[in-house]
mmJSON file of the N, C-alpha and C atoms, coordinates in Angstrom:
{"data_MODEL":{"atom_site":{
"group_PDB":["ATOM","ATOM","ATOM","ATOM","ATOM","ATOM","ATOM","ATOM","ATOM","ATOM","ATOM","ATOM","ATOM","ATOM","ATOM","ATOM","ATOM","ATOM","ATOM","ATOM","ATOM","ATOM","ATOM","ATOM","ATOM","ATOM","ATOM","ATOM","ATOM","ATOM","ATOM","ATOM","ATOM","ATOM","ATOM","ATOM","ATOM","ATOM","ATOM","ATOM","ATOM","ATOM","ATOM","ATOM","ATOM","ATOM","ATOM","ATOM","ATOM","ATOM","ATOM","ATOM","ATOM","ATOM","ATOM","ATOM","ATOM","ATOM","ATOM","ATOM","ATOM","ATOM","ATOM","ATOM","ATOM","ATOM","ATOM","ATOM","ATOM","ATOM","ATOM","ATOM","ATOM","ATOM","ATOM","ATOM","ATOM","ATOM","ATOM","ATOM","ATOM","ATOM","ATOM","ATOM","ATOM","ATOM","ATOM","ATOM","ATOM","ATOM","ATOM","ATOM","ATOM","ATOM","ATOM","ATOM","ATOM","ATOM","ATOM"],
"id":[1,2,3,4,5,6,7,8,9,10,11,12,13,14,15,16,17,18,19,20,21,22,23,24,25,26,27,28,29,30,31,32,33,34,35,36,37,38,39,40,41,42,43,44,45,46,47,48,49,50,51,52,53,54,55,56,57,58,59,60,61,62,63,64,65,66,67,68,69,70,71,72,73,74,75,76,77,78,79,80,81,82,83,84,85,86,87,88,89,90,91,92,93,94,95,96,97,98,99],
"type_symbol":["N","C","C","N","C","C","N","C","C","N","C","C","N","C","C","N","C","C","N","C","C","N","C","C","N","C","C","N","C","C","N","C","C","N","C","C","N","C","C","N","C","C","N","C","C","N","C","C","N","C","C","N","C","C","N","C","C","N","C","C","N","C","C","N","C","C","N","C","C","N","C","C","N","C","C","N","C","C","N","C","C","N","C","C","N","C","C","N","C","C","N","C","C","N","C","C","N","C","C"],
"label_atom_id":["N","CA","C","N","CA","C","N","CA","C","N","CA","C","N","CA","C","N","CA","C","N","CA","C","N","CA","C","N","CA","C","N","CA","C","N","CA","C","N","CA","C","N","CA","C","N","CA","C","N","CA","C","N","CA","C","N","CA","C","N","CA","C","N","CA","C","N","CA","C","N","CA","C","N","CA","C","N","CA","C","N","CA","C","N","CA","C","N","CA","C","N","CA","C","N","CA","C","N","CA","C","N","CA","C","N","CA","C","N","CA","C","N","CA","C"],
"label_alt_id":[null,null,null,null,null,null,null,null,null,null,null,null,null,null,null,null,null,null,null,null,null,null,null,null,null,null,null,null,null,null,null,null,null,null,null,null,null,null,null,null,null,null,null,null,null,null,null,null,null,null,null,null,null,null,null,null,null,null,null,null,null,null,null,null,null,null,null,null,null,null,null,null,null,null,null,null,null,null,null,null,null,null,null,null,null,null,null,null,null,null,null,null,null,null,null,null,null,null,null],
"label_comp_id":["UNK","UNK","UNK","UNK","UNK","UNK","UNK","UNK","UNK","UNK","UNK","UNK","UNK","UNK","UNK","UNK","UNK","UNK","UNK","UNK","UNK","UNK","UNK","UNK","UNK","UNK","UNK","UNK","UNK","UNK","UNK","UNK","UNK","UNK","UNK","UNK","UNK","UNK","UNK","UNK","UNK","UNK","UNK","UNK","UNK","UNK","UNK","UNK","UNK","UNK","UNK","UNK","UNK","UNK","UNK","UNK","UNK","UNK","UNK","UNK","UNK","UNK","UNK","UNK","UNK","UNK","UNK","UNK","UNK","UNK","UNK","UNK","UNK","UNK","UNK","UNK","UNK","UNK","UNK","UNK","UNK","UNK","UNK","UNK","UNK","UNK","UNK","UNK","UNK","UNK","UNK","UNK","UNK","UNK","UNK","UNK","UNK","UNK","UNK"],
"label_asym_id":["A","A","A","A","A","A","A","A","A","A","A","A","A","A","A","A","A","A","A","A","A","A","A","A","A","A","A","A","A","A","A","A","A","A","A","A","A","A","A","A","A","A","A","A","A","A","A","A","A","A","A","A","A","A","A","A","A","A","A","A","A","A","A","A","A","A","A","A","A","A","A","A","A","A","A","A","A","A","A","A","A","A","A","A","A","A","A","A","A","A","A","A","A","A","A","A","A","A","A"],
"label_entity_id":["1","1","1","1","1","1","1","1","1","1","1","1","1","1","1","1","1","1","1","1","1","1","1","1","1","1","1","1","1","1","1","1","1","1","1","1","1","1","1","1","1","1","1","1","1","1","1","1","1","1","1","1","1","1","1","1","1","1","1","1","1","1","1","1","1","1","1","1","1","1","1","1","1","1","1","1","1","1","1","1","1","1","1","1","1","1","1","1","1","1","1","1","1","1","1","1","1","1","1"],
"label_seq_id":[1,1,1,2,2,2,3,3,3,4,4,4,5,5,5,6,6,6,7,7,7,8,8,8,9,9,9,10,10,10,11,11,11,12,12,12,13,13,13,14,14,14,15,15,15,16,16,16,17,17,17,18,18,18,19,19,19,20,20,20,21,21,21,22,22,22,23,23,23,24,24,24,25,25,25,26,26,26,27,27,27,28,28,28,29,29,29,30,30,30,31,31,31,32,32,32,33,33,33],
"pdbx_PDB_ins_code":[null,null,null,null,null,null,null,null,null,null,null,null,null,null,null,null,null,null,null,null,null,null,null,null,null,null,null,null,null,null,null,null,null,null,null,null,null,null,null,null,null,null,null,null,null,null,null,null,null,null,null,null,null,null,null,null,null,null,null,null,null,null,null,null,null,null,null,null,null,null,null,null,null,null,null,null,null,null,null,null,null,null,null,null,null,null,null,null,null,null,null,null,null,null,null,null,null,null,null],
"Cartn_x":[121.085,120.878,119.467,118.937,117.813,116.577,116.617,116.25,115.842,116.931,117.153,115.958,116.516,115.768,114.101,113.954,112.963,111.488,112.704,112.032,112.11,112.911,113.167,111.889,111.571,110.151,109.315,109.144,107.633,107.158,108.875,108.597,108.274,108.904,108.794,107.261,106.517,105.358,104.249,104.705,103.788,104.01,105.166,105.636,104.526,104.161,103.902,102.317,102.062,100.368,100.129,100.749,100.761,100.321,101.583,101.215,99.978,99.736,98.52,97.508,97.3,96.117,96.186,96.959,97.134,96.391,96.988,96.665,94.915,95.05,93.702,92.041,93.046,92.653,91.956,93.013,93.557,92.132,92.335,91.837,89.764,89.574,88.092,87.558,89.075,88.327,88.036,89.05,88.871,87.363,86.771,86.236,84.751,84.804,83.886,83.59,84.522,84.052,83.903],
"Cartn_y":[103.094,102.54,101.962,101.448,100.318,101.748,102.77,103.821,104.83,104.931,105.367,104.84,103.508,102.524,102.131,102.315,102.699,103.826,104.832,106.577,106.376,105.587,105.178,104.685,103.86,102.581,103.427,104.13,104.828,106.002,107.255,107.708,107.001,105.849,105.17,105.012,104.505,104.235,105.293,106.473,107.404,108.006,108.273,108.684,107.554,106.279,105.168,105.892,106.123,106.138,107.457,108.371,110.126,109.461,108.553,108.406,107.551,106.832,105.869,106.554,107.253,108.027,109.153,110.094,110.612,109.854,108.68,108.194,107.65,107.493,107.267,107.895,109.155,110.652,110.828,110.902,111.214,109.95,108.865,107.875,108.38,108.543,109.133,110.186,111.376,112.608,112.369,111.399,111.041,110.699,109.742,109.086,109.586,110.46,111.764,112.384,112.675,113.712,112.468],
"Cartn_z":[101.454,100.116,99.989,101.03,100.864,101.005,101.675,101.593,100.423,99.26,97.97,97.085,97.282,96.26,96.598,98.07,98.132,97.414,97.88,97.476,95.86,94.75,93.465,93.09,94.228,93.638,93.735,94.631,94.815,93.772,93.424,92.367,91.24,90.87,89.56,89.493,90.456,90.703,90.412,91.0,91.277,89.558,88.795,87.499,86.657,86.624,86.136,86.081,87.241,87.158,86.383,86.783,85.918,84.82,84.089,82.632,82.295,82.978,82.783,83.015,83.809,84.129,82.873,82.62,81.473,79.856,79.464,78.489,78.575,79.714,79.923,79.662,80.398,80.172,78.432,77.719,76.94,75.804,76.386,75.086,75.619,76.424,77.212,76.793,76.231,76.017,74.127,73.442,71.768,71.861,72.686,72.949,72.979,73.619,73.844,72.731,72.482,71.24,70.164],
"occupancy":[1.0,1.0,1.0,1.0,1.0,1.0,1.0,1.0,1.0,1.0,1.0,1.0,1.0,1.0,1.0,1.0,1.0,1.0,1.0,1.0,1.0,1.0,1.0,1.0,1.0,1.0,1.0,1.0,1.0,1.0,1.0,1.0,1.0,1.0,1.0,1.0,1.0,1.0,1.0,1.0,1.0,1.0,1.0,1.0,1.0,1.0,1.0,1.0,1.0,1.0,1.0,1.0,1.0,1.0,1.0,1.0,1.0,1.0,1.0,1.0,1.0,1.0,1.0,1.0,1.0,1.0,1.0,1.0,1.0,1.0,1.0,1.0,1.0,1.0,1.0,1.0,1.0,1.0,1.0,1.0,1.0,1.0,1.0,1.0,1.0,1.0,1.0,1.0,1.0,1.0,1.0,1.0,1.0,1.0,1.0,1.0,1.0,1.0,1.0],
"B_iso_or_equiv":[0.0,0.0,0.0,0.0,0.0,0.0,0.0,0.0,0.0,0.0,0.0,0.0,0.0,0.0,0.0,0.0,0.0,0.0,0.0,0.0,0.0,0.0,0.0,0.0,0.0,0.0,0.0,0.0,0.0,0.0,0.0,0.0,0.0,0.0,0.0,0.0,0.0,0.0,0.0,0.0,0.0,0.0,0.0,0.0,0.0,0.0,0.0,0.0,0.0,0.0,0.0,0.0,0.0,0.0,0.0,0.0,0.0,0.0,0.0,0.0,0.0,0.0,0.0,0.0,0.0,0.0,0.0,0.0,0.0,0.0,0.0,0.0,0.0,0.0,0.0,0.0,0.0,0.0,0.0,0.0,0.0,0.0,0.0,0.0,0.0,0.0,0.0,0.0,0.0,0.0,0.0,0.0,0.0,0.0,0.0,0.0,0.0,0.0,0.0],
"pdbx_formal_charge":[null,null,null,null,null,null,null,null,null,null,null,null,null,null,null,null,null,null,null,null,null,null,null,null,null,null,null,null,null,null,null,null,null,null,null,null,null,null,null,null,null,null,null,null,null,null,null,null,null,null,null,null,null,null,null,null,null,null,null,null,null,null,null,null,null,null,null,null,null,null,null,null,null,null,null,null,null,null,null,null,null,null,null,null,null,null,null,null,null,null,null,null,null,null,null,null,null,null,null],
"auth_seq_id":[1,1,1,2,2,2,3,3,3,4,4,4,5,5,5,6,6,6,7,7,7,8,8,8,9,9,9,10,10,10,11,11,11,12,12,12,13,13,13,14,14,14,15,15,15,16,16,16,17,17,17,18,18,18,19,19,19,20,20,20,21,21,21,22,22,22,23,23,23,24,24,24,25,25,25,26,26,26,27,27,27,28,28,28,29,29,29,30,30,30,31,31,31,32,32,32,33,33,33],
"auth_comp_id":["UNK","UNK","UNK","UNK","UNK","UNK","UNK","UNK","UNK","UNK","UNK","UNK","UNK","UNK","UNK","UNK","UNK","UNK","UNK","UNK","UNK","UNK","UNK","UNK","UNK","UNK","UNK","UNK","UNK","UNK","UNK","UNK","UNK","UNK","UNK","UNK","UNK","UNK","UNK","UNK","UNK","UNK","UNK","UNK","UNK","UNK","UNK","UNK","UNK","UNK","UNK","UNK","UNK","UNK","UNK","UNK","UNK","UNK","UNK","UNK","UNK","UNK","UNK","UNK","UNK","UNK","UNK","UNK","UNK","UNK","UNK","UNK","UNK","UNK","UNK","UNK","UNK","UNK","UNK","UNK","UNK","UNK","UNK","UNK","UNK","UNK","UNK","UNK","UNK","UNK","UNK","UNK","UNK","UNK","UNK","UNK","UNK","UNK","UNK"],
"auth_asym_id":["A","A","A","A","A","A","A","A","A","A","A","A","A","A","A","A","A","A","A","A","A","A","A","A","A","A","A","A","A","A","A","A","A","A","A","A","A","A","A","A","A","A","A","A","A","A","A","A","A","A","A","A","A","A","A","A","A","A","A","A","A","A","A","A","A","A","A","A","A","A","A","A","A","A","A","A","A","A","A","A","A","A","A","A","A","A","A","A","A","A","A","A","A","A","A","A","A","A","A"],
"auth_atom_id":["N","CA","C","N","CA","C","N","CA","C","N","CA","C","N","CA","C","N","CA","C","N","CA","C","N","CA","C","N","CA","C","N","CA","C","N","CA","C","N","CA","C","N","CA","C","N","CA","C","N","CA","C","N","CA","C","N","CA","C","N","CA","C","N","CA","C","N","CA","C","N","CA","C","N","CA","C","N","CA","C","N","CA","C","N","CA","C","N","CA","C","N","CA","C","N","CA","C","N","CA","C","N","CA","C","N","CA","C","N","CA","C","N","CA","C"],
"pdbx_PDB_model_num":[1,1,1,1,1,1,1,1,1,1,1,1,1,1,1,1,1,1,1,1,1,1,1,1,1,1,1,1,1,1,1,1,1,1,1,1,1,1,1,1,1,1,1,1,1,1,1,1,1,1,1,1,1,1,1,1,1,1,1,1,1,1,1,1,1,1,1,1,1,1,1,1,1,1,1,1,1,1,1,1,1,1,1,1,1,1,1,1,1,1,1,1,1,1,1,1,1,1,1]
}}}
């Protein structure tokens, strides 16, 4: 269990930055042009 919730945090984590880095992405390239 403590295992699960582990591998849970880290996807949640790694899912978290995709999107942040994405929007990020995203507000740099408006930005640009």
């Amino acid at each position: 269990m403590k295992r699960t919730t582990t591998k849970f945090i880290i996807t949640t984590m790694y899912m978290t930055q995709i999107i942040v880095q994405d929007k990020f992405s995203n507000r740099y390239h408006l930005r640009k042009n």
